[in-house]
Amino acid sequence: MCGIVGYIGTKEAKPILLGGLKRLEYRGYDSAGIAVIDQAMSQVKSIGKISSLEKKMANQEFPGSLGIAHTRWATHGQPSDINAHPHIDCQGIIALVHNGIIENYQSLRQLLMQEGHEFVSETDTEVLVHLIEKHYEGNNLEQAVQRALLQSQGAYGIVVVSSSEPNKLVAARNGSPLVLGIKKGEYFVASDVAALLPYTRQVIYLNDGEMVTMDRDGYKVTNLFNQKIDKEIEKIKWDLAMIEKGGFPHFMLKEIYEQPQAISNTLSGRVKGGQNIVHLRSLDGDIIKKLPHINSIKILACGTSWHAGLVAAFLMEKVLRIPVTCEQASEFRYRSPVIQPGTLAISISQSGETADTKGAVELVKELGAYNLGIVNVVGSTIARLVDGGVYLHAGPEIGVASTKAFSCQVTALSILNLGLSKILDRSQPLPSGKPRVPDIDFKKIVDELLILPEKVEQVLKGVYDIKSKRGIVHKIAEELQDKNNFLYLGRGYNYPIALEGALKLKEISYIHAEGYSAAEMKHGPIALIDKEMPVVIIAPSDSEEPISYDKIASNAEVVRARGGRIIAIVNEGDKIISNMAEWVIEIPNTLAHLVPILATIPLQLLAYEIAVLRGNDPDMPRNLAKSVTVE
Ligand code: F6R
C-alpha cells in the first residue's frame, strides 16, 4: 500500500521518480506527488493516478538530482491534493513521504499545534514532518529523523529530504517495506524492487528499526540510536520485461497467461518424473531435525493466499493424518490463540509484506511454533522472518487481483505436502505400528504435477480467445455482465475455489458475489436463488471421492429447480451436471487436490472479462491496493 521512491545522484531526478512511481502504481493510485531539491525545493501533488500528476507537471521545471515521490492509498484523510504526499514542514524546507500508519498521530498533532506548527492536511503522516522540523533545530537531518521516530508509534516506511542539506536522502523503516538500490554515485530507495529494476539490481533490504542516510558518495545504515549496521548487498534476479505488460492489455491478463510458466518455475528442481523424493531446501538443514516431531499444522494467510491455504489444509490433513487448520491471519493474531508444542506454522503470502500475516508469523514465533513460509517476493519481510520456506518463483505479480500466485501457492503446498509426508512417515508410526501417513502414490502425484502446466495451457486455450473473443468465457461474460449478484458453490477442495471465484469477481467487477460451500447452501443462501441468479458450480468429478460429485449434482438439481442459471465447471465428458447447466466449462481431469488450480483459471478469466466489459480497470480496482501493509 502506497508506493515510495527516492533518488540521489547526478541525473535529473524527475524522470527517475516518475518512472519509479509508475512501476509502483499498483500499490496505490488515489493521489500522487513529488518533491525535487536543487537549490530550493519544487513540489507538486495531484489527486488521481500518476498520469494526472504528470499532466500537472507538464509545463513546470523540476531541476535537481535529489528527490522523493509517492503514490497513495488513503488511510487517514480522503484522497485529495492536500492529503497527497510529500508533506512539507512549516518553513517549506523538509519534504517527507510515508507508507504506513502513525498510530499516536492525534496526540502528537495536538502537541505540535500547541507549539505553533500549522497543519494543512487530515493525514497521520503530516505529524512526522512537523516532528522532524521540531528536532531539526541544532541537529542534522538524520538526527532529527531519529528523534522524531523515537516519539512515533505505528508502522512506517519514510523517505525525507531537506533543502538545507541538498546532498542527503534519509529513509527509515518500521513495518512497511523499503529497499535501497545501489549504483556508483547514485542511490535509490523504494517500497519494492519494481521501481529499481531499470537502474540497478544491487539492493539492500532494510529491516524494521533500521534507517539509511545516503549522499552522492555513499550510504550508511544505522538503527534509530545511530549505531552502524553492516548490511549485505543482494542481487535481484527479476528483469525489466517481467514487470512490463508485454503486449497484453492488462497485467492481470498477462499474469493469468503466465500461469503455465509460473507453475513450471515453482516445480523446477523440486520434483523429477519417476522419483519419489522432493528437493526442498526448507526441509533440509536444521529444520529437518524438528519437523518429524510436529503434531499439528497451522496455516496462516489472508485473501487469495488464505484460499490456497484452505486447499492445502484439506490435503495435508488427509495425507499427513495430523490436525491441520487454516486461519485468516488477521483474525488469528487477535484472538489469543493456543499453539501446542510441536506445531508447524505455514504462512502464505505472495508479497511477503501483508501486515496481518506478518503479525501472525511474529506471534506464532513467539509462541514457539516452527515457521515455514510460502512466499513469492524474494527477500520480503515474511520470507526473512520464517525459519525456512518455499519461494514460488512466479515472477512479479503486479495485477492487484492475485492470479498466478494462487496456482503457484497450491503447487508449492502440494510439493511441501509430499516432502512432509516422507518425513512424518518415517518418524511417527501410529501406536498400532501402521505408518501414520497412509500410502500415497508419490510418483503419480509428481507426474501429475509435472504435466500441470500443459493442462493449464489447455484450459486457457479451451475457454478464452484473446483475439477472436469468442470463447465460452466471453459468451458468459457478455450475457451476465449486468447482473448484480453471483453465487459460487463448491465442496471439499473446491469450496475454497468458490470463495476465490467470488472474491475475483467482487474485487474487479464490483458485482456482489458469495462463495459458499455447496453443502451449506440449504442452510441459507438457497433463499437467494431465483431466475436472475447466476450460480457457478465447481463440480469436477472426483475419482478419489465419488460421493462428493453425486452430492454436488443434487445441489445443482436444487438450484435448477429454483430457476438459477447454472455455469458448471466440470471435467471433460461430464454428462450429469452439464445437462443441468446453461453454460458448461470443461477442464481436463487431474488429481482432486490439483483441480483447484485448473478450475480457478476460467473463474479468473470470467472476472477479468466482466470487469473489462463493465469499463473497469482490472489492474487498478477501486479502493484496493496490492500488498496490504496496514491493518
Ligand atoms: C485478492 C488479493 C488479496 C491478497 C491478500 C494477501 O485477489 O490479491 O486478497 O491475496 O491481500 O496478499 P499476500 O498474498 O501478498 O499476503
XYZ file of C-alpha atoms and ligand atoms in Angstrom:
647
model
C 0.000 0.000 0.000
C 1.388 3.348 -1.047
C 4.457 3.401 -3.244
C 7.551 5.373 -2.325
C 10.558 6.326 -4.443
C 13.620 8.375 -3.563
C 16.670 9.274 -5.643
C 20.019 10.938 -5.057
C 22.668 11.042 -7.757
C 23.865 13.018 -10.712
C 20.969 12.630 -13.132
C 17.742 14.596 -13.365
C 15.568 13.218 -10.558
C 12.139 13.933 -12.078
C 12.004 11.207 -14.806
C 13.536 8.640 -12.445
C 10.977 9.394 -9.757
C 8.016 9.421 -12.149
C 9.198 6.201 -13.826
C 9.552 4.586 -10.398
C 6.095 5.752 -9.348
C 4.532 4.232 -12.456
C 6.081 0.879 -11.632
C 4.710 1.161 -8.111
C 1.299 2.472 -9.074
C -0.260 -0.937 -8.363
C 0.449 -0.296 -4.680
C -1.930 2.672 -4.543
C -3.435 5.074 -7.017
C -5.712 7.622 -5.420
C -3.236 10.513 -5.494
C 0.453 11.129 -6.079
C 3.134 13.730 -5.543
C 6.790 14.577 -5.972
C 9.382 16.909 -4.415
C 12.732 17.684 -6.010
C 15.573 19.644 -4.452
C 18.070 21.714 -6.357
C 18.939 24.945 -4.558
C 15.346 25.168 -3.338
C 12.513 22.673 -3.241
C 9.955 22.255 -6.043
C 6.957 20.101 -5.326
C 3.624 19.169 -6.817
C 0.759 16.870 -5.787
C -2.345 15.675 -7.525
C -5.445 13.658 -6.792
C -5.870 10.695 -9.166
C -3.430 8.442 -10.927
C 0.191 9.203 -11.811
C -0.983 10.409 -15.239
C -2.803 13.315 -13.523
C 0.395 14.238 -11.697
C 2.328 14.111 -14.970
C -0.189 16.415 -16.634
C 0.097 18.869 -13.789
C 3.890 18.807 -14.068
C 3.965 19.087 -17.851
C 4.797 22.769 -18.070
C 6.866 23.112 -14.938
C 10.620 22.964 -14.481
C 11.865 20.493 -11.888
C 15.631 20.908 -11.796
C 17.577 18.784 -9.337
C 19.108 15.371 -8.846
C 17.656 14.691 -5.390
C 14.013 13.960 -4.782
C 11.200 11.846 -3.403
C 7.834 10.734 -4.759
C 4.748 8.885 -3.568
C 1.631 7.171 -4.881
C -1.045 6.973 -2.224
C -3.655 4.537 -0.956
C -5.603 6.626 1.526
C -5.925 5.569 5.153
C -6.317 8.825 7.120
C -7.891 11.637 5.132
C -9.694 11.206 1.831
C -7.839 11.310 -1.485
C -7.143 14.977 -2.337
C -4.311 17.227 -3.497
C -3.709 18.392 0.078
C -3.671 14.915 1.622
C -1.337 13.578 -1.074
C 2.344 13.192 -0.172
C 5.006 14.636 0.073
C 4.128 16.542 3.216
C 6.106 19.667 3.940
C 7.094 21.364 7.208
C 6.003 24.888 8.186
C 9.066 26.508 6.692
C 8.925 24.662 3.383
C 12.372 23.094 3.888
C 11.686 19.445 4.683
C 9.647 17.068 2.495
C 8.568 13.588 3.538
C 6.758 10.606 2.003
C 5.322 7.829 4.144
C 3.798 4.376 3.811
C 2.086 3.049 6.942
C 0.067 4.486 9.798
C 1.295 6.598 12.701
C -0.933 5.381 15.494
C -0.246 8.146 18.037
C -0.691 10.911 15.477
C -3.624 12.546 17.298
C -1.652 13.245 20.467
C 1.452 14.260 18.517
C -0.602 16.585 16.361
C -2.106 18.337 19.386
C 1.278 18.744 20.978
C 2.799 20.155 17.812
C -0.127 22.513 17.244
C 0.268 23.836 20.775
C 3.888 24.507 19.897
C 2.768 26.556 16.899
C 3.066 24.096 13.996
C 0.478 24.641 11.297
C -1.207 21.595 9.830
C -2.821 21.679 6.415
C -3.874 18.055 5.784
C -6.035 15.454 7.552
C -3.326 12.800 7.384
C -1.443 10.983 10.125
C 1.724 11.464 8.067
C 1.894 15.212 8.451
C 2.837 14.910 12.139
C 6.090 13.237 11.124
C 7.315 16.127 9.037
C 6.493 18.655 11.776
C 8.121 16.451 14.384
C 11.276 16.271 12.265
C 11.105 20.048 11.845
C 10.929 20.418 15.621
C 14.010 18.249 16.158
C 15.908 19.777 13.215
C 16.932 22.741 15.321
C 20.562 22.143 16.265
C 20.628 18.682 14.616
C 21.275 17.341 11.161
C 18.511 15.660 9.164
C 19.262 12.070 10.195
C 19.426 13.046 13.867
C 16.112 14.894 13.572
C 14.537 11.864 11.867
C 15.833 9.551 14.597
C 14.420 11.717 17.363
C 11.078 12.086 15.613
C 10.733 8.357 15.009
C 11.563 7.512 18.596
C 8.479 9.534 19.562
C 6.239 7.892 16.949
C 4.260 4.675 17.249
C 2.971 2.622 14.370
C 4.156 1.457 11.006
C 6.244 3.445 8.618
C 8.467 3.406 5.613
C 9.574 7.011 5.143
C 11.910 8.963 2.922
C 12.904 12.525 3.821
C 14.819 15.342 2.141
C 15.691 18.864 3.197
C 16.623 21.828 1.025
C 19.071 22.867 3.799
C 21.045 19.658 3.122
C 20.788 19.184 -0.643
C 23.255 16.258 -0.670
C 21.290 13.941 1.607
C 18.427 11.454 1.458
C 17.244 9.774 4.655
C 14.958 6.736 4.782
C 13.701 4.594 7.660
C 11.535 1.560 8.110
C 9.335 0.010 10.736
C 6.683 -2.337 9.448
C 6.466 -1.008 5.877
C 8.939 -2.313 3.335
C 11.855 -0.281 1.968
C 14.633 -1.374 -0.300
C 17.776 0.567 -1.120
C 19.155 0.429 -4.697
C 22.868 0.920 -5.204
C 24.713 2.170 -8.282
C 28.027 4.019 -8.462
C 27.357 7.631 -7.423
C 23.602 7.061 -7.377
C 21.288 5.693 -4.706
C 17.619 4.826 -4.863
C 15.099 3.866 -2.272
C 11.676 2.366 -2.937
C 8.862 0.357 -1.413
C 9.704 -2.517 -3.694
C 12.235 -3.565 -6.261
C 9.928 -2.947 -9.240
C 10.862 0.740 -9.072
C 14.597 -0.004 -9.109
C 14.869 -2.570 -11.884
C 15.642 -0.163 -14.767
C 18.586 1.270 -12.814
C 20.187 -1.387 -10.667
C 19.976 -4.965 -9.429
C 22.143 -4.360 -6.360
C 19.906 -3.902 -3.361
C 19.811 -3.817 0.403
C 16.606 -4.699 2.227
C 16.088 -2.570 5.319
C 14.760 -4.310 8.420
C 12.392 -2.841 10.972
C 14.125 -0.279 13.166
C 16.761 0.498 10.532
C 17.412 3.691 8.659
C 19.745 4.723 5.870
C 21.420 8.049 5.174
C 22.667 8.498 1.624
C 24.713 11.168 -0.089
C 26.235 11.089 -3.560
C 29.375 9.375 -2.230
C 27.896 6.596 -0.165
C 25.360 5.356 2.322
C 25.248 4.403 5.969
C 22.719 2.066 7.596
C 22.093 2.583 11.317
C 19.425 1.995 13.900
C 17.465 4.849 15.446
C 20.239 5.228 18.071
C 22.750 5.908 15.323
C 24.599 2.618 15.784
C 26.029 1.444 12.467
C 24.651 -1.767 10.967
C 26.512 -3.792 8.327
C 24.202 -4.931 5.579
C 24.636 -7.440 2.830
C 24.145 -6.283 -0.764
C 21.852 -8.692 -2.591
C 21.263 -9.183 -6.301
C 17.737 -9.100 -7.714
C 17.027 -11.865 -10.210
C 13.917 -10.325 -11.811
C 14.389 -8.452 -15.074
C 12.602 -5.458 -16.556
C 10.470 -7.419 -19.051
C 8.888 -9.218 -16.118
C 7.341 -6.027 -14.813
C 6.018 -4.821 -18.184
C 2.775 -5.755 -19.911
C 4.444 -7.462 -22.881
C 1.615 -6.714 -25.339
C -1.252 -7.696 -23.021
C -3.905 -5.036 -22.339
C -3.606 -5.576 -18.585
C -1.149 -7.079 -16.122
C -3.919 -9.276 -14.796
C -4.447 -10.954 -18.172
C -0.697 -11.292 -18.683
C -0.350 -12.940 -15.293
C -3.258 -15.311 -15.945
C -1.470 -16.368 -19.150
C 1.848 -16.706 -17.363
C 0.477 -19.482 -15.163
C 1.857 -22.453 -17.118
C 5.363 -20.971 -16.937
C 4.962 -19.806 -13.363
C 3.859 -23.261 -12.196
C 6.835 -24.794 -14.055
C 9.102 -22.396 -12.187
C 7.585 -23.411 -8.850
C 8.149 -27.073 -9.729
C 11.590 -26.599 -11.204
C 14.328 -28.573 -9.455
C 11.939 -29.688 -6.721
C 10.301 -32.734 -8.281
C 11.514 -35.061 -11.008
C 9.472 -37.544 -13.058
C 9.624 -41.112 -11.773
C 11.252 -40.079 -8.495
C 9.667 -40.415 -5.144
C 11.540 -37.658 -3.376
C 11.191 -33.892 -3.405
C 14.023 -31.424 -3.209
C 13.089 -28.604 -0.883
C 15.782 -26.638 0.834
C 13.343 -25.763 3.592
C 13.220 -29.423 4.555
C 16.994 -29.713 4.728
C 19.345 -28.437 7.376
C 18.367 -27.743 10.943
C 14.644 -27.690 10.492
C 14.527 -31.318 9.424
C 15.511 -32.265 12.957
C 12.395 -30.566 14.294
C 9.855 -31.380 11.608
C 9.464 -35.104 12.263
C 8.089 -34.246 15.666
C 5.352 -31.916 14.558
C 1.902 -32.964 15.617
C -0.261 -30.246 14.064
C -0.116 -27.643 11.343
C -1.496 -24.116 11.412
C -1.728 -22.380 8.050
C -1.965 -18.578 8.168
C -2.727 -16.187 5.331
C -5.089 -13.514 4.019
C -7.339 -13.187 0.973
C -6.446 -15.314 -2.014
C -3.463 -16.762 -0.154
C -5.889 -17.930 2.535
C -7.891 -19.720 -0.152
C -4.727 -21.529 -1.257
C -4.164 -22.376 2.410
C -7.651 -23.873 2.702
C -6.902 -26.200 -0.221
C -3.647 -27.197 1.481
C -5.358 -27.780 4.825
C -7.758 -30.270 3.207
C -4.843 -32.006 1.528
C -2.389 -32.080 4.413
C -4.855 -33.310 6.977
C -5.955 -36.068 4.623
C -2.421 -37.176 3.841
C -0.428 -36.424 6.979
C -3.098 -37.538 9.489
C -2.381 -34.743 11.934
C -4.737 -31.833 12.640
C -4.305 -29.086 10.062
C -6.215 -25.824 10.247
C -6.053 -22.757 8.065
C -6.894 -19.375 9.522
C -7.173 -15.808 8.354
C -4.064 -14.224 9.814
C -5.994 -11.052 10.643
C -8.400 -12.896 12.958
C -5.882 -15.389 14.321
C -3.446 -12.828 15.659
C -6.015 -11.015 17.795
C -7.785 -13.926 19.427
C -5.199 -15.187 21.961
C -4.614 -18.434 20.071
C -3.181 -21.521 21.728
C -0.200 -23.035 19.956
C 0.609 -26.528 21.224
C 4.227 -27.663 21.366
C 5.061 -29.385 18.099
C 3.025 -27.071 15.873
C 4.310 -26.236 12.429
C 3.086 -22.850 11.187
C 2.945 -22.338 7.430
C 2.406 -18.735 6.402
C 1.406 -17.947 2.844
C 1.887 -14.549 1.247
C 2.511 -13.507 -2.339
C 4.014 -10.164 -1.381
C 5.621 -11.299 1.847
C 4.579 -7.922 3.259
C 0.945 -8.330 4.326
C 0.775 -6.701 7.761
C -1.645 -9.220 9.284
C 0.245 -12.257 8.019
C 3.483 -10.753 9.240
C 1.858 -10.109 12.645
C 0.656 -13.720 12.780
C 4.147 -15.024 11.938
C 5.640 -12.930 14.732
C 3.031 -14.243 17.131
C 3.480 -17.941 16.327
C 7.236 -17.461 16.553
C 6.795 -16.032 19.984
C 4.517 -18.954 20.897
C 7.184 -21.421 19.875
C 5.930 -22.848 16.564
C 8.317 -23.878 13.783
C 7.795 -21.475 10.940
C 7.714 -22.101 7.229
C 6.731 -19.520 4.628
C 5.268 -19.875 1.145
C 6.247 -16.549 -0.376
C 6.700 -15.124 -3.853
C 8.744 -11.976 -3.306
C 12.334 -12.907 -2.546
C 13.828 -11.010 0.380
C 10.423 -9.775 1.581
C 9.717 -9.312 5.279
C 7.862 -12.587 5.839
C 10.456 -14.516 3.834
C 13.073 -13.191 6.229
C 11.041 -13.805 9.373
C 10.375 -17.522 8.891
C 12.758 -20.401 9.704
C 12.551 -21.756 6.184
C 10.166 -21.927 3.302
C 9.372 -22.320 -0.348
C 9.678 -19.450 -2.779
C 7.113 -19.567 -5.579
C 9.406 -18.143 -8.288
C 6.222 -16.982 -10.040
C 7.832 -13.700 -11.095
C 6.418 -10.308 -10.122
C 2.643 -10.165 -9.695
C 1.544 -6.641 -10.479
C -2.196 -7.015 -11.164
C -3.912 -6.152 -7.909
C -6.086 -9.267 -8.116
C -3.874 -12.218 -7.331
C -3.874 -14.908 -10.047
C -0.639 -16.714 -10.815
C 0.436 -16.548 -7.185
C -2.591 -18.651 -6.245
C -1.833 -21.508 -8.640
C 1.821 -21.462 -7.625
C 0.897 -21.457 -3.935
C -1.267 -24.556 -4.376
C 1.564 -26.155 -6.374
C 4.191 -25.296 -3.745
C 1.970 -26.558 -0.928
C 1.404 -29.794 -2.796
C 5.183 -30.281 -3.055
C 5.618 -29.386 0.596
C 2.932 -31.912 1.477
C 4.873 -34.603 -0.373
C 8.038 -33.636 1.471
C 6.306 -33.661 4.848
C 4.646 -36.997 4.103
C 8.116 -38.535 3.812
C 9.398 -37.008 6.989
C 6.358 -37.851 9.111
C 6.032 -41.279 7.570
C 9.436 -42.352 8.762
C 9.247 -40.983 12.264
C 5.741 -41.270 13.594
C 4.131 -44.669 13.229
C 0.735 -44.987 14.871
C 0.611 -46.968 18.140
C -0.750 -49.891 16.099
C 2.569 -49.970 14.266
C 0.944 -48.866 10.989
C 2.562 -45.934 9.215
C 0.971 -42.664 10.251
C 0.890 -41.483 6.669
C -1.236 -43.760 4.528
C 0.415 -44.888 1.358
C 0.220 -42.214 -1.252
C 1.175 -42.784 -4.831
C 4.085 -40.395 -4.673
C 5.247 -40.931 -8.254
C 1.731 -40.481 -9.620
C 1.404 -37.136 -7.814
C 4.808 -35.995 -9.070
C 3.946 -36.992 -12.635
C 0.643 -35.162 -12.422
C 2.343 -32.054 -11.045
C 4.771 -32.135 -13.932
C 2.041 -32.141 -16.588
C 0.013 -29.490 -14.788
C 1.480 -26.577 -16.806
C 0.294 -28.289 -20.015
C -3.174 -28.783 -18.584
C -3.328 -25.137 -17.537
C -2.355 -24.192 -21.095
C -5.151 -26.432 -22.348
C -7.696 -24.678 -20.107
C -6.543 -21.258 -21.271
C -6.875 -22.258 -24.927
C -10.197 -24.005 -24.392
C -12.122 -21.281 -22.597
C -10.802 -17.938 -23.826
C -9.602 -16.445 -27.074
C -7.738 -13.192 -26.738
C -8.059 -12.331 -30.446
C -11.499 -13.508 -31.550
C -13.133 -13.009 -28.132
C -15.393 -15.968 -28.917
C -14.589 -18.432 -26.147
C -17.113 -19.692 -23.624
C -15.903 -17.189 -21.020
C -16.677 -14.260 -23.373
C -20.185 -15.603 -24.015
C -20.941 -15.924 -20.324
C -19.448 -12.517 -19.560
C -21.465 -10.809 -22.295
C -24.680 -12.387 -21.114
C -24.205 -11.842 -17.385
C -22.192 -8.620 -17.164
C -25.176 -6.595 -15.897
C -26.156 -8.919 -13.061
C -25.960 -7.572 -9.525
C -25.259 -10.841 -7.730
C -23.467 -14.132 -8.318
C -23.282 -17.270 -6.224
C -20.291 -19.637 -6.362
C -20.643 -23.156 -4.960
C -18.109 -25.914 -4.405
C -17.416 -28.755 -1.987
C -14.259 -30.202 -0.480
C -11.173 -28.990 -2.338
C -13.400 -26.798 -4.463
C -15.080 -24.926 -1.655
C -12.049 -22.571 -1.451
C -12.371 -22.168 -5.231
C -15.942 -20.976 -4.789
C -14.558 -18.381 -2.354
C -11.770 -17.455 -4.755
C -14.060 -17.149 -7.792
C -16.395 -14.875 -5.828
C -13.504 -12.773 -4.500
C -12.095 -12.227 -8.002
C -15.484 -11.100 -9.306
C -16.139 -8.769 -6.365
C -12.804 -7.058 -6.415
C -12.542 -6.161 -10.080
C -16.115 -6.096 -11.425
C -17.748 -4.692 -8.249
C -20.563 -7.242 -8.551
C -21.671 -8.690 -5.257
C -20.691 -12.362 -5.172
C -20.921 -15.021 -2.482
C -18.683 -18.049 -2.329
C -20.316 -20.868 -0.401
C -19.925 -24.498 0.360
C -22.499 -26.212 -1.844
C -23.374 -28.345 1.169
C -24.179 -25.280 3.256
C -26.423 -23.762 0.608
C -29.549 -25.258 2.096
C -28.797 -23.542 5.397
C -29.437 -20.084 3.988
C -28.211 -18.946 0.587
C -30.763 -21.086 -1.199
C -33.185 -18.252 -0.417
C -31.255 -16.067 -2.847
C -31.802 -18.280 -5.851
C -34.233 -17.126 -8.493
C -34.103 -16.849 -12.258
C -31.922 -13.754 -12.003
C -29.177 -15.506 -10.057
C -26.134 -16.842 -11.887
C -24.757 -19.780 -9.912
C -21.259 -21.011 -10.679
C -20.966 -24.637 -9.623
C -17.482 -26.061 -9.434
C -18.087 -29.750 -9.896
C -15.344 -31.799 -11.489
C -15.839 -35.486 -10.793
C -13.591 -36.699 -8.016
C -12.390 -40.246 -8.538
C -10.928 -40.198 -5.016
C -14.317 -39.318 -3.527
C -17.130 -40.110 -5.973
C -19.739 -39.337 -3.319
C -18.749 -35.712 -3.424
C -19.696 -35.485 -7.140
C -23.073 -37.100 -6.502
C -23.771 -34.704 -3.689
C -22.898 -31.620 -5.678
C -25.045 -32.965 -8.518
C -28.012 -32.918 -6.152
C -27.071 -29.381 -5.051
C -27.156 -28.433 -8.746
C -30.626 -30.004 -9.054
C -31.815 -27.824 -6.210
C -30.503 -24.702 -7.951
C -32.088 -25.719 -11.245
C -35.431 -26.414 -9.616
C -35.474 -22.786 -8.400
C -34.633 -21.341 -11.782
C -30.984 -20.418 -11.026
C -28.782 -20.044 -14.098
C -26.017 -22.589 -13.752
C -22.487 -22.169 -15.016
C -20.849 -25.547 -14.427
C -17.139 -26.192 -14.235
C -16.796 -29.887 -14.921
C -14.388 -32.468 -16.278
C -14.246 -33.186 -19.982
C -17.026 -35.570 -20.959
C -19.193 -34.830 -17.917
C -22.805 -35.771 -18.538
C -24.817 -35.268 -15.369
C -24.166 -31.739 -14.098
C -23.528 -30.466 -17.646
C -27.079 -31.401 -18.528
C -28.431 -29.132 -15.841
C -26.247 -26.151 -16.755
C -26.877 -23.245 -19.113
C -23.129 -22.901 -19.677
C -20.517 -25.626 -19.344
C -16.803 -25.025 -18.906
C -14.748 -28.171 -19.253
C -11.374 -28.722 -17.643
C -9.032 -31.713 -18.023
C -9.003 -34.487 -15.434
C -6.418 -34.239 -12.713
C -5.898 -35.270 -9.097
C -8.536 -33.926 -6.738
C -6.197 -31.589 -4.878
C -4.923 -30.085 -8.128
C -8.401 -29.448 -9.558
C -8.478 -26.069 -7.744
C -5.656 -24.869 -9.981
C -7.435 -25.802 -13.205
C -10.871 -24.718 -12.002
C -9.687 -21.289 -10.887
C -8.432 -20.273 -14.312
C -11.830 -19.877 -16.020
C -13.045 -18.014 -12.921
C -10.118 -15.579 -13.099
C -10.886 -15.027 -16.789
C -14.606 -14.616 -16.174
C -13.992 -11.943 -13.551
C -11.480 -10.232 -15.850
C -13.804 -10.250 -18.856
C -16.807 -8.957 -16.919
C -14.681 -6.193 -15.374
C -13.455 -5.083 -18.795
C -16.972 -5.196 -20.290
C -18.197 -3.026 -17.424
C -15.497 -0.480 -18.199
C -13.394 -1.140 -15.084
C -9.614 -1.214 -14.978
C -8.878 -4.712 -13.604
C -5.322 -3.728 -12.718
C -6.439 -0.878 -10.500
C -9.723 -1.779 -8.863
C -11.274 0.956 -6.757
C -10.310 1.091 -3.074
C -7.819 -1.765 -3.408
C -4.055 -1.865 -3.461
C -1.537 -4.622 -3.859
C 0.396 -5.536 -0.752
C -1.709 -4.655 2.280
C 0.933 -3.310 4.630
C -1.555 -1.700 7.027
C -4.022 -3.438 9.312
C -7.062 -10.941 -3.952
C -5.808 -10.476 -3.395
C -5.706 -10.335 -1.916
C -4.375 -10.929 -1.427
C -4.204 -10.650 0.078
C -2.959 -11.293 0.623
O -7.008 -11.027 -5.335
O -4.885 -10.186 -4.097
O -6.784 -10.933 -1.272
O -4.369 -12.292 -1.692
O -4.156 -9.276 0.285
O -1.823 -10.833 -0.023
P -0.438 -11.584 0.095
O -0.579 -12.894 -0.579
O 0.535 -10.687 -0.607
O -0.151 -11.729 1.539
